[in-house]
PDB file of C-alpha atoms in Angstrom:
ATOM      1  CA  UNK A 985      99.881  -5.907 187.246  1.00 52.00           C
ATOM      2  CA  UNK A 986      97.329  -7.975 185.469  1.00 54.00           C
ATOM      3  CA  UNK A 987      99.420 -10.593 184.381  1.00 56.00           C
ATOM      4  CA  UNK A 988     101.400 -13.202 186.403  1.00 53.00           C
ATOM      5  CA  UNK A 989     105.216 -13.698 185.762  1.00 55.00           C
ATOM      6  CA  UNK A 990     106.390 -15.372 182.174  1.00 54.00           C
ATOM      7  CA  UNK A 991     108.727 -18.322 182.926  1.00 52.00           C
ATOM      8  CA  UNK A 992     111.770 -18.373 181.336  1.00 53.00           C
ATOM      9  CA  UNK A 993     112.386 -20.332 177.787  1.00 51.00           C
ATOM     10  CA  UNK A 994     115.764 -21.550 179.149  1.00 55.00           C
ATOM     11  CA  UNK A 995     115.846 -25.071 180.857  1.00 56.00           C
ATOM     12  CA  UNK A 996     114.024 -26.040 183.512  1.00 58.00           C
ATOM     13  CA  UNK A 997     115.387 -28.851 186.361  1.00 66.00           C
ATOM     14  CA  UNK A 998     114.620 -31.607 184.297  1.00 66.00           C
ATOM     15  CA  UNK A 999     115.844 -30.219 180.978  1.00 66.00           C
ATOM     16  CA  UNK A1000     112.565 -29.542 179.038  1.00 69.00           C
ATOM     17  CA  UNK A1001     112.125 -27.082 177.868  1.00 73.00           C
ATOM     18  CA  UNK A1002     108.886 -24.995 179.220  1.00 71.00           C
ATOM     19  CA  UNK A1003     106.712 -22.732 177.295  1.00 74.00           C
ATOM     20  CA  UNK A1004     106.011 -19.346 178.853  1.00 75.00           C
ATOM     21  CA  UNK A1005     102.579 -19.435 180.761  1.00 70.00           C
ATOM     22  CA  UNK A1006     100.628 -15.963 181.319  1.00 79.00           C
ATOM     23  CA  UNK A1007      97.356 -15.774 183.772  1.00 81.00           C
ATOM     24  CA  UNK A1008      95.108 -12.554 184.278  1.00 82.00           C
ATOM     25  CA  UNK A1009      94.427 -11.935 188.028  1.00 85.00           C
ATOM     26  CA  UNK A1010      90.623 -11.719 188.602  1.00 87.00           C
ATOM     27  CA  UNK A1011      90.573 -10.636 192.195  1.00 89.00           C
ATOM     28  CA  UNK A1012      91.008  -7.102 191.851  1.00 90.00           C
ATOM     29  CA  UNK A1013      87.910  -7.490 189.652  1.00 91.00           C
ATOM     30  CA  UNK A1014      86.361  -9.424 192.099  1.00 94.00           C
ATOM     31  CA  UNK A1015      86.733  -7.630 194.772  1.00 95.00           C
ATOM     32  CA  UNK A1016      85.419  -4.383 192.874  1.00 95.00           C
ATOM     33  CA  UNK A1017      81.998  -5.863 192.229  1.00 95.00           C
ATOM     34  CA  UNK A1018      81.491  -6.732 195.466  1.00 96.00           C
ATOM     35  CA  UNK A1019      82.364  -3.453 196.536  1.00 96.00           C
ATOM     36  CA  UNK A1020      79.673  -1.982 193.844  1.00 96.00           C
ATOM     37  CA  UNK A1021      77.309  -5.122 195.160  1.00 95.00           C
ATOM     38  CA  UNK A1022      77.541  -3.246 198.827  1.00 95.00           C
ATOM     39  CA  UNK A1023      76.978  -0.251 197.465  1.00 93.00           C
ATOM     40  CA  UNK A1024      73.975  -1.217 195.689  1.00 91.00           C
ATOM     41  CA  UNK A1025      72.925  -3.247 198.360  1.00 91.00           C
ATOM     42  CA  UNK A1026      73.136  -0.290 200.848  1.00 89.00           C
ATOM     43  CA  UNK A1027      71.533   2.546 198.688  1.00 87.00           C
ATOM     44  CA  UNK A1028      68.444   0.516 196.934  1.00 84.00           C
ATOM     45  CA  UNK A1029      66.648   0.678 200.306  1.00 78.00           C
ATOM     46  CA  UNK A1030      67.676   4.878 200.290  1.00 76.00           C
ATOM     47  CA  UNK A1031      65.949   5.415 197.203  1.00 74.00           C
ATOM     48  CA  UNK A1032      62.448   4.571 198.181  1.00 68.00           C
ATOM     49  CA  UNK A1033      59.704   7.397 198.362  1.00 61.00           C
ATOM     50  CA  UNK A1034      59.052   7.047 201.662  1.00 63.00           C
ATOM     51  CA  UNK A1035      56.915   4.742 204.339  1.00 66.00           C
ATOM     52  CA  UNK A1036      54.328   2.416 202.243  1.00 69.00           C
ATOM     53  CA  UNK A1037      50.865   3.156 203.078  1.00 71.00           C
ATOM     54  CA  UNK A1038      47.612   2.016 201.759  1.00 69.00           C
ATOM     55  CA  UNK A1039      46.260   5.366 200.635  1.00 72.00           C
ATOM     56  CA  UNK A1040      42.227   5.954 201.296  1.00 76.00           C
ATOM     57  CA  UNK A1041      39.708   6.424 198.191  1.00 81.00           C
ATOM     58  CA  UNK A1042      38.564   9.826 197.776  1.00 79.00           C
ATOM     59  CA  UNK A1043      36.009  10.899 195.790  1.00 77.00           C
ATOM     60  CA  UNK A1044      37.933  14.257 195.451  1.00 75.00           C
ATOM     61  CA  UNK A1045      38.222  15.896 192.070  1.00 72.00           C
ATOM     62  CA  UNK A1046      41.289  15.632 191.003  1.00 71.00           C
ATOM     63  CA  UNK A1047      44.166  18.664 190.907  1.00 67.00           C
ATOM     64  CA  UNK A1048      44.539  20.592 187.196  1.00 66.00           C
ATOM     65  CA  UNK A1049      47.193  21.294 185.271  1.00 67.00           C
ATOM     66  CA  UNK A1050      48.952  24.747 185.556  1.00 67.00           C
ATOM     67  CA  UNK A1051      46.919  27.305 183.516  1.00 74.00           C
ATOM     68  CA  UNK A1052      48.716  28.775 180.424  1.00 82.00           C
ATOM     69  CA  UNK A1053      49.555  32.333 181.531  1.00 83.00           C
ATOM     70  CA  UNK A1054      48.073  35.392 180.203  1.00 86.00           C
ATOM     71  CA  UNK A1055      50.630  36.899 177.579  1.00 88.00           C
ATOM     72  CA  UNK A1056      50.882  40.600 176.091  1.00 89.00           C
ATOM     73  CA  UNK A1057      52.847  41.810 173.823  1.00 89.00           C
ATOM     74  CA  UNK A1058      53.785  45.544 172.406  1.00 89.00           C
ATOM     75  CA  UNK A1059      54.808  45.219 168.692  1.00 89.00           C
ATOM     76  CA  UNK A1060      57.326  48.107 167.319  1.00 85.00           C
ATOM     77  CA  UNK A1061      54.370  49.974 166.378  1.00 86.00           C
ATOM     78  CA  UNK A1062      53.871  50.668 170.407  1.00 85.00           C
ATOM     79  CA  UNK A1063      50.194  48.053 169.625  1.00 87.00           C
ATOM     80  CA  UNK A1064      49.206  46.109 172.476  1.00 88.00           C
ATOM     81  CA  UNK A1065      47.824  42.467 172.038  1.00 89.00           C
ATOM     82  CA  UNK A1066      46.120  39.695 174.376  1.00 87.00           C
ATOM     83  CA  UNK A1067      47.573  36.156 173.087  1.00 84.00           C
ATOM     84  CA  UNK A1068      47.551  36.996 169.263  1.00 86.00           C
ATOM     85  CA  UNK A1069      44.353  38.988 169.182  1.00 87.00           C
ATOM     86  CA  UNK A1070      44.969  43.059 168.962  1.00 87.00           C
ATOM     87  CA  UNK A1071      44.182  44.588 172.520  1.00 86.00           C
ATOM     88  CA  UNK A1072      42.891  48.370 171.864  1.00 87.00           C
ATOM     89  CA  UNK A1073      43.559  50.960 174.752  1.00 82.00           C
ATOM     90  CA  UNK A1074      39.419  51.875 175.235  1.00 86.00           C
ATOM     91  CA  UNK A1075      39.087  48.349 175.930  1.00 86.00           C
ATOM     92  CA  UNK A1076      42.059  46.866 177.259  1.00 86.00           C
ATOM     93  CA  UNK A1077      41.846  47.463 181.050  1.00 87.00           C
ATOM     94  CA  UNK A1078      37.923  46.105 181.056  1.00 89.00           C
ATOM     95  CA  UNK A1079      39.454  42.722 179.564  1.00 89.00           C
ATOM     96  CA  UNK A1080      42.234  42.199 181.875  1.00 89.00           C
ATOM     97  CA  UNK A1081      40.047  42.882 184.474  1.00 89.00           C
ATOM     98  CA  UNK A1082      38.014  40.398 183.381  1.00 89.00           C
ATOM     99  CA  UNK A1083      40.632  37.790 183.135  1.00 87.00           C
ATOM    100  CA  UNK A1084      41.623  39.104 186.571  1.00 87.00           C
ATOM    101  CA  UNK A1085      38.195  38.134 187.928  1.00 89.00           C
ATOM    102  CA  UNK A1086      38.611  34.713 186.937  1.00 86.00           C
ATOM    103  CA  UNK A1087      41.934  33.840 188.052  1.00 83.00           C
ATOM    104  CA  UNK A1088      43.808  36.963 190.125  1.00 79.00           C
ATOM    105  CA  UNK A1089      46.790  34.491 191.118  1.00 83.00           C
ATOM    106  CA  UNK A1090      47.636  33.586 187.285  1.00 86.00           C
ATOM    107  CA  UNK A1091      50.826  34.965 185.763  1.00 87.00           C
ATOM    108  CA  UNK A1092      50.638  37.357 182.869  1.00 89.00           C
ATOM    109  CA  UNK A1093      53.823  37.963 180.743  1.00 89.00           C
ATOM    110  CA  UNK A1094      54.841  40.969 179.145  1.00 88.00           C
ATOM    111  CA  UNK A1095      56.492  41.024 175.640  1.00 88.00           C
ATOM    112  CA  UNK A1096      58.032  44.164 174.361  1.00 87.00           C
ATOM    113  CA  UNK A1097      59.824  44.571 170.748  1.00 87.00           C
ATOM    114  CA  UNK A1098      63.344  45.678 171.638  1.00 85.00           C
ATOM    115  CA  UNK A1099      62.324  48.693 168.911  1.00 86.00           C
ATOM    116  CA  UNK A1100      59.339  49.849 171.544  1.00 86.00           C
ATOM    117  CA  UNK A1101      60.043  52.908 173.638  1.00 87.00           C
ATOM    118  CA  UNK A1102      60.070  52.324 177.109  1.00 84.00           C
ATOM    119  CA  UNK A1103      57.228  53.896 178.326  1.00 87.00           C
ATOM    120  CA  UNK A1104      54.579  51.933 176.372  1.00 87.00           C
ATOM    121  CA  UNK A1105      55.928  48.858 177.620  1.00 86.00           C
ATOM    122  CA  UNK A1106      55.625  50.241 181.097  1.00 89.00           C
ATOM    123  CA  UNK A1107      51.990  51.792 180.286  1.00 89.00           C
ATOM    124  CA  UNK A1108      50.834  48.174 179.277  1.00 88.00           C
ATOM    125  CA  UNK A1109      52.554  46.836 182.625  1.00 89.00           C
ATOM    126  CA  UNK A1110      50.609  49.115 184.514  1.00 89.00           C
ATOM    127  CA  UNK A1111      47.125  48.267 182.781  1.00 88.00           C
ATOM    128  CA  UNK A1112      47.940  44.516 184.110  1.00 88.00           C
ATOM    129  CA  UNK A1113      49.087  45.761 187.239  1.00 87.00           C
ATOM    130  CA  UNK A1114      45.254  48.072 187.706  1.00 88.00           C
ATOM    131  CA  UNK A1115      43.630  44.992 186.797  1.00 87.00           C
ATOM    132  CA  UNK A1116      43.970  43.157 189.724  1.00 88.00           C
ATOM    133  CA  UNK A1117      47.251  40.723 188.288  1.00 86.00           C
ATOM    134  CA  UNK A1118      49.970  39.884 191.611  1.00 83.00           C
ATOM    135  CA  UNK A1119      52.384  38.146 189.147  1.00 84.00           C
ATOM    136  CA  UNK A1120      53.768  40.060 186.138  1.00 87.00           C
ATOM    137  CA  UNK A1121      57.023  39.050 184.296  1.00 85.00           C
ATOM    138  CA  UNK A1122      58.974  40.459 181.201  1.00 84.00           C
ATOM    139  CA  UNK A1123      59.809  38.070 178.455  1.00 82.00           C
ATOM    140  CA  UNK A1124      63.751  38.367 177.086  1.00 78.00           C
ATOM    141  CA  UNK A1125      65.810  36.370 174.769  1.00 77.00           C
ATOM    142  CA  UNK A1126      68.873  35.445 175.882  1.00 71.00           C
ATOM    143  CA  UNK A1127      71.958  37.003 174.236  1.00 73.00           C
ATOM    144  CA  UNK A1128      73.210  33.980 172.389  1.00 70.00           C
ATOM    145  CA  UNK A1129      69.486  33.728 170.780  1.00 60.00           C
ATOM    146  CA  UNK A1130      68.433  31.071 173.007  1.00 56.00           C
ATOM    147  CA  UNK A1131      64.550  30.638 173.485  1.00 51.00           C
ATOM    148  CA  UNK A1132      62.630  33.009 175.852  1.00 51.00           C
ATOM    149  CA  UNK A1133      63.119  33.288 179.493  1.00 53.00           C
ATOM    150  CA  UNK A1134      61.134  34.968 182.037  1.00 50.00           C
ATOM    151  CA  UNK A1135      62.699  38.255 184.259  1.00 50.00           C
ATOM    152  CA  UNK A1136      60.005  38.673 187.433  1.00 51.00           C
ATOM    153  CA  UNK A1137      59.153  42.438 187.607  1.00 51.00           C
ATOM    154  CA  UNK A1138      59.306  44.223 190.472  1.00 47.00           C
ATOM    155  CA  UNK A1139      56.199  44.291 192.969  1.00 49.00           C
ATOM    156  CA  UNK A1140      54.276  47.142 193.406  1.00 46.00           C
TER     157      UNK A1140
END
């Protein structure tokens, strides 16, 4: 396919004897790069963002970041905490309250030892849930011990 026909050792007309000659065809190669060269050609344009504009100055401030949600966990021991800091039950609803107050939209996530009854996890979902926080989620590890994923909670 890629090579021409050998020549035969035997005789030629004149009685010399030829050696055998071999030559790679390029045009199927050739005619695949222009092919990709098209292609290229036709798509380079497709990949822009969009119309170019001169954009205005603004002295806008700028957009943040994402805040870092709010995360609470229930050790085995049924304990609630706020980050890494021990959240007591007298006090617990008065400080997710006031983290409501500051930002009601941000997402709090809700870790629960696997060894935890049920309830307690669902007791510490509810104090979120009285403090004035629209997006709750439960934190899980996935079964092949992969890192931890998020599972949105039902609304309310």
């Amino acid at each position: 396919m890629g090579m021409g026909p050998l020549q035969s050792s035997a005789a030629d007309e004149d009685g010399f004897e030829a050696a055998p000659l071999s030559e790679i065809n390029v045009t199927p190669m050739v005619d695949v790069m222009l092919v990709l060269l098209i292609i290229f050609m036709v798509a380079a344009p497709l990949m822009t963002v969009g119309v170019p504009v001169q954009l205005p100055k603004t002295a806008a401030a700028k957009t943040s970041e994402p805040k870092k949600p709010v995360v609470v966990s229930v050790d085995k021991e049924g304990k609630a905490f706020l980050a890494k800091e021990p959240l007591p039950p007298e006090d617990a609803l008065g400080r997710l309250r006031a983290l409501a107050a500051e930002d009601p939209n941000q997402t709090v996530l809700v870790r629960g030892d696997k060894d935890v009854p049920y309830g307690k996890v669902m007791e510490v979902m509810g104090l979120v849930g009285q403090a004035g926080f629209a997006k709750v989620s439960l934190i899980a590890n996935a079964p092949n011990g992969a890192p931890a994923g998020t599972a949105p909670a039902a609304p309310k």
